[in-house]
């Protein structure tokens, strides 16, 4: 099963972010229900590994994350694949969750972590118009900032890839209460 661990964004903030993304007219905005802050992508995992992970997460002692969402940017390399907003304040929680995943016996590739919330998926082969629209969005809204938010739940999500985009299902929630 293809899974990841993420912090769900409160419904009102998810609605604001989804509305903002759709007004930008850049790429394919994520639907409100898909907006989250990924901490660890688990990729394909067998059910027994997820059961072991669940047992570890059930006893996780981590404080809620105080998150600053500021700065529109792209990710994905020379030809960016996503439009995101930076999320500061989750590096420590990311490290702690990675340790829990490893204790559960799941091997993760070493990747540089950049806290972010994805707002839109960009075309694989962008046109000049796509790149122009992206440039305008970054120039006009690059310094966007949302009020600081406290995220107090870590969730295990299932990710199903479909031609029209990924669909996410929350499988389990783990309260963050330190």
Short mmCIF file of C-alpha atoms in Angstrom, two decimals:
data_model
loop_
_atom_site.label_atom_id
_atom_site.label_comp_id
_atom_site.label_asym_id
_atom_site.label_seq_id
_atom_site.Cartn_x
_atom_site.Cartn_y
_atom_site.Cartn_z
CA UNK A 1 0.00 0.00 0.00
CA UNK A 2 1.40 3.44 -0.97
CA UNK A 3 1.39 5.60 2.18
CA UNK A 4 2.75 8.70 3.87
CA UNK A 5 2.66 10.39 7.26
CA UNK A 6 1.43 13.97 7.32
CA UNK A 7 -0.08 16.73 9.40
CA UNK A 8 -3.64 17.46 8.29
CA UNK A 9 -4.33 21.16 7.81
CA UNK A 10 -7.45 22.53 9.58
CA UNK A 11 -10.46 22.72 7.28
CA UNK A 12 -10.67 26.53 7.29
CA UNK A 13 -7.00 26.91 6.38
CA UNK A 14 -7.24 24.15 3.74
CA UNK A 15 -10.16 26.06 2.19
CA UNK A 16 -8.12 29.29 2.16
CA UNK A 17 -5.10 27.58 0.59
CA UNK A 18 -7.20 25.77 -2.03
CA UNK A 19 -9.00 29.02 -2.90
CA UNK A 20 -5.70 30.86 -3.22
CA UNK A 21 -4.23 28.12 -5.44
CA UNK A 22 -7.25 28.14 -7.75
CA UNK A 23 -7.08 31.94 -8.15
CA UNK A 24 -3.45 31.69 -9.31
CA UNK A 25 -4.41 29.87 -12.52
CA UNK A 26 -1.18 27.85 -12.37
CA UNK A 27 -1.12 24.09 -12.90
CA UNK A 28 -3.76 21.84 -11.37
CA UNK A 29 -4.72 23.11 -7.89
CA UNK A 30 -5.09 20.47 -5.22
CA UNK A 31 -8.62 19.96 -3.94
CA UNK A 32 -9.18 21.22 -0.42
CA UNK A 33 -9.45 17.68 0.98
CA UNK A 34 -5.95 16.81 -0.34
CA UNK A 35 -4.12 19.67 1.37
CA UNK A 36 -1.72 18.48 4.09
CA UNK A 37 1.88 18.81 5.26
CA UNK A 38 3.82 15.61 4.50
CA UNK A 39 6.48 14.65 7.04
CA UNK A 40 7.55 11.25 5.71
CA UNK A 41 6.71 9.52 2.43
CA UNK A 42 6.64 5.77 3.04
CA UNK A 43 6.10 4.64 -0.58
CA UNK A 44 4.76 1.08 -1.03
CA UNK A 45 4.61 -0.86 2.24
CA UNK A 46 3.22 -4.29 3.12
CA UNK A 47 0.38 -4.42 5.62
CA UNK A 48 2.53 -6.04 8.35
CA UNK A 49 5.03 -3.14 8.17
CA UNK A 50 2.17 -0.66 8.54
CA UNK A 51 0.86 -2.60 11.54
CA UNK A 52 4.31 -2.39 13.17
CA UNK A 53 4.42 1.33 12.38
CA UNK A 54 0.96 1.82 13.87
CA UNK A 55 2.12 0.21 17.13
CA UNK A 56 5.09 2.60 17.29
CA UNK A 57 2.97 5.65 16.46
CA UNK A 58 0.40 4.74 19.11
CA UNK A 59 3.05 5.47 21.78
CA UNK A 60 4.62 8.52 20.07
CA UNK A 61 5.20 11.42 22.46
CA UNK A 62 5.64 14.56 20.40
CA UNK A 63 4.38 18.09 20.93
CA UNK A 64 2.01 19.80 18.49
CA UNK A 65 3.78 21.59 15.66
CA UNK A 66 3.68 25.38 15.51
CA UNK A 67 3.86 26.05 11.79
CA UNK A 68 4.53 29.22 9.81
CA UNK A 69 3.28 29.05 6.23
CA UNK A 70 5.12 31.68 4.24
CA UNK A 71 6.74 31.99 0.85
CA UNK A 72 5.42 30.62 -2.41
CA UNK A 73 7.95 28.40 -4.20
CA UNK A 74 8.31 25.41 -6.51
CA UNK A 75 9.79 21.95 -6.03
CA UNK A 76 10.80 19.18 -8.38
CA UNK A 77 14.01 20.20 -10.06
CA UNK A 78 14.86 22.18 -13.17
CA UNK A 79 11.33 21.67 -14.48
CA UNK A 80 9.26 22.12 -11.30
CA UNK A 81 6.49 19.62 -10.63
CA UNK A 82 4.64 21.36 -7.81
CA UNK A 83 3.80 24.83 -6.53
CA UNK A 84 4.13 24.97 -2.74
CA UNK A 85 4.08 27.23 0.28
CA UNK A 86 6.97 26.80 2.70
CA UNK A 87 6.16 25.39 6.15
CA UNK A 88 8.63 26.31 8.88
CA UNK A 89 8.58 24.75 12.33
CA UNK A 90 8.33 21.03 11.52
CA UNK A 91 11.97 19.96 11.15
CA UNK A 92 12.19 18.52 14.68
CA UNK A 93 8.93 16.61 14.33
CA UNK A 94 10.06 15.31 10.93
CA UNK A 95 13.24 13.89 12.50
CA UNK A 96 11.32 12.33 15.36
CA UNK A 97 8.79 10.71 13.02
CA UNK A 98 11.60 9.36 10.77
CA UNK A 99 13.13 7.70 13.85
CA UNK A 100 9.77 6.09 14.71
CA UNK A 101 9.44 4.82 11.12
CA UNK A 102 12.92 3.29 11.30
CA UNK A 103 12.16 1.67 14.67
CA UNK A 104 9.17 0.03 12.99
CA UNK A 105 11.59 -1.56 10.52
CA UNK A 106 10.77 0.58 7.49
CA UNK A 107 13.79 1.68 5.48
CA UNK A 108 13.58 5.18 4.05
CA UNK A 109 15.78 6.73 1.39
CA UNK A 110 17.85 9.67 2.56
CA UNK A 111 16.15 12.76 1.18
CA UNK A 112 16.56 16.38 2.09
CA UNK A 113 13.42 17.50 3.91
CA UNK A 114 11.77 20.81 3.06
CA UNK A 115 8.60 21.46 5.02
CA UNK A 116 5.89 22.56 2.60
CA UNK A 117 2.25 22.33 1.67
CA UNK A 118 1.62 21.51 -2.00
CA UNK A 119 -0.89 23.87 -3.60
CA UNK A 120 -0.84 22.78 -7.26
CA UNK A 121 0.65 20.15 -9.52
CA UNK A 122 2.43 21.62 -12.52
CA UNK A 123 2.41 20.24 -16.07
CA UNK A 124 5.11 17.66 -16.84
CA UNK A 125 5.87 19.44 -20.09
CA UNK A 126 5.07 23.09 -19.43
CA UNK A 127 4.36 25.48 -22.28
CA UNK A 128 5.74 29.01 -22.48
CA UNK A 129 2.34 30.21 -21.21
CA UNK A 130 2.54 27.83 -18.24
CA UNK A 131 5.99 29.11 -17.31
CA UNK A 132 4.89 32.72 -17.74
CA UNK A 133 1.87 32.17 -15.45
CA UNK A 134 4.12 30.47 -12.89
CA UNK A 135 6.61 33.33 -13.01
CA UNK A 136 3.83 35.90 -12.49
CA UNK A 137 2.43 33.93 -9.54
CA UNK A 138 5.84 33.67 -7.87
CA UNK A 139 6.61 37.34 -8.46
CA UNK A 140 3.22 38.58 -7.29
CA UNK A 141 2.66 36.20 -4.36
CA UNK A 142 6.16 34.95 -3.50
CA UNK A 143 6.08 36.64 -0.09
CA UNK A 144 2.62 35.39 0.91
CA UNK A 145 2.23 34.62 4.60
CA UNK A 146 -0.56 32.95 6.56
CA UNK A 147 -1.09 33.23 10.32
CA UNK A 148 0.88 30.75 12.43
CA UNK A 149 -1.09 27.55 12.99
CA UNK A 150 -0.75 24.76 15.55
CA UNK A 151 -1.11 21.27 14.09
CA UNK A 152 -1.86 18.67 16.75
CA UNK A 153 -2.49 15.50 14.76
CA UNK A 154 -0.20 13.22 12.79
CA UNK A 155 -2.03 11.04 10.28
CA UNK A 156 -1.23 7.95 8.25
CA UNK A 157 -2.57 8.38 4.72
CA UNK A 158 -3.05 5.95 1.88
CA UNK A 159 -2.29 7.37 -1.56
CA UNK A 160 -3.94 5.99 -4.68
CA UNK A 161 -2.62 7.32 -7.98
CA UNK A 162 -5.25 7.93 -10.67
CA UNK A 163 -5.11 9.56 -14.10
CA UNK A 164 -6.91 12.64 -12.75
CA UNK A 165 -4.60 12.94 -9.72
CA UNK A 166 -3.87 11.25 -6.41
CA UNK A 167 -6.62 10.44 -3.94
CA UNK A 168 -5.77 10.32 -0.26
CA UNK A 169 -7.48 8.40 2.51
CA UNK A 170 -6.70 8.96 6.19
CA UNK A 171 -6.17 5.55 7.75
CA UNK A 172 -5.23 6.53 11.32
CA UNK A 173 -4.70 9.62 13.46
CA UNK A 174 -2.13 10.06 16.25
CA UNK A 175 -2.57 13.02 18.62
CA UNK A 176 0.47 15.20 19.23
CA UNK A 177 0.48 16.20 22.87
CA UNK A 178 4.10 16.02 23.93
#
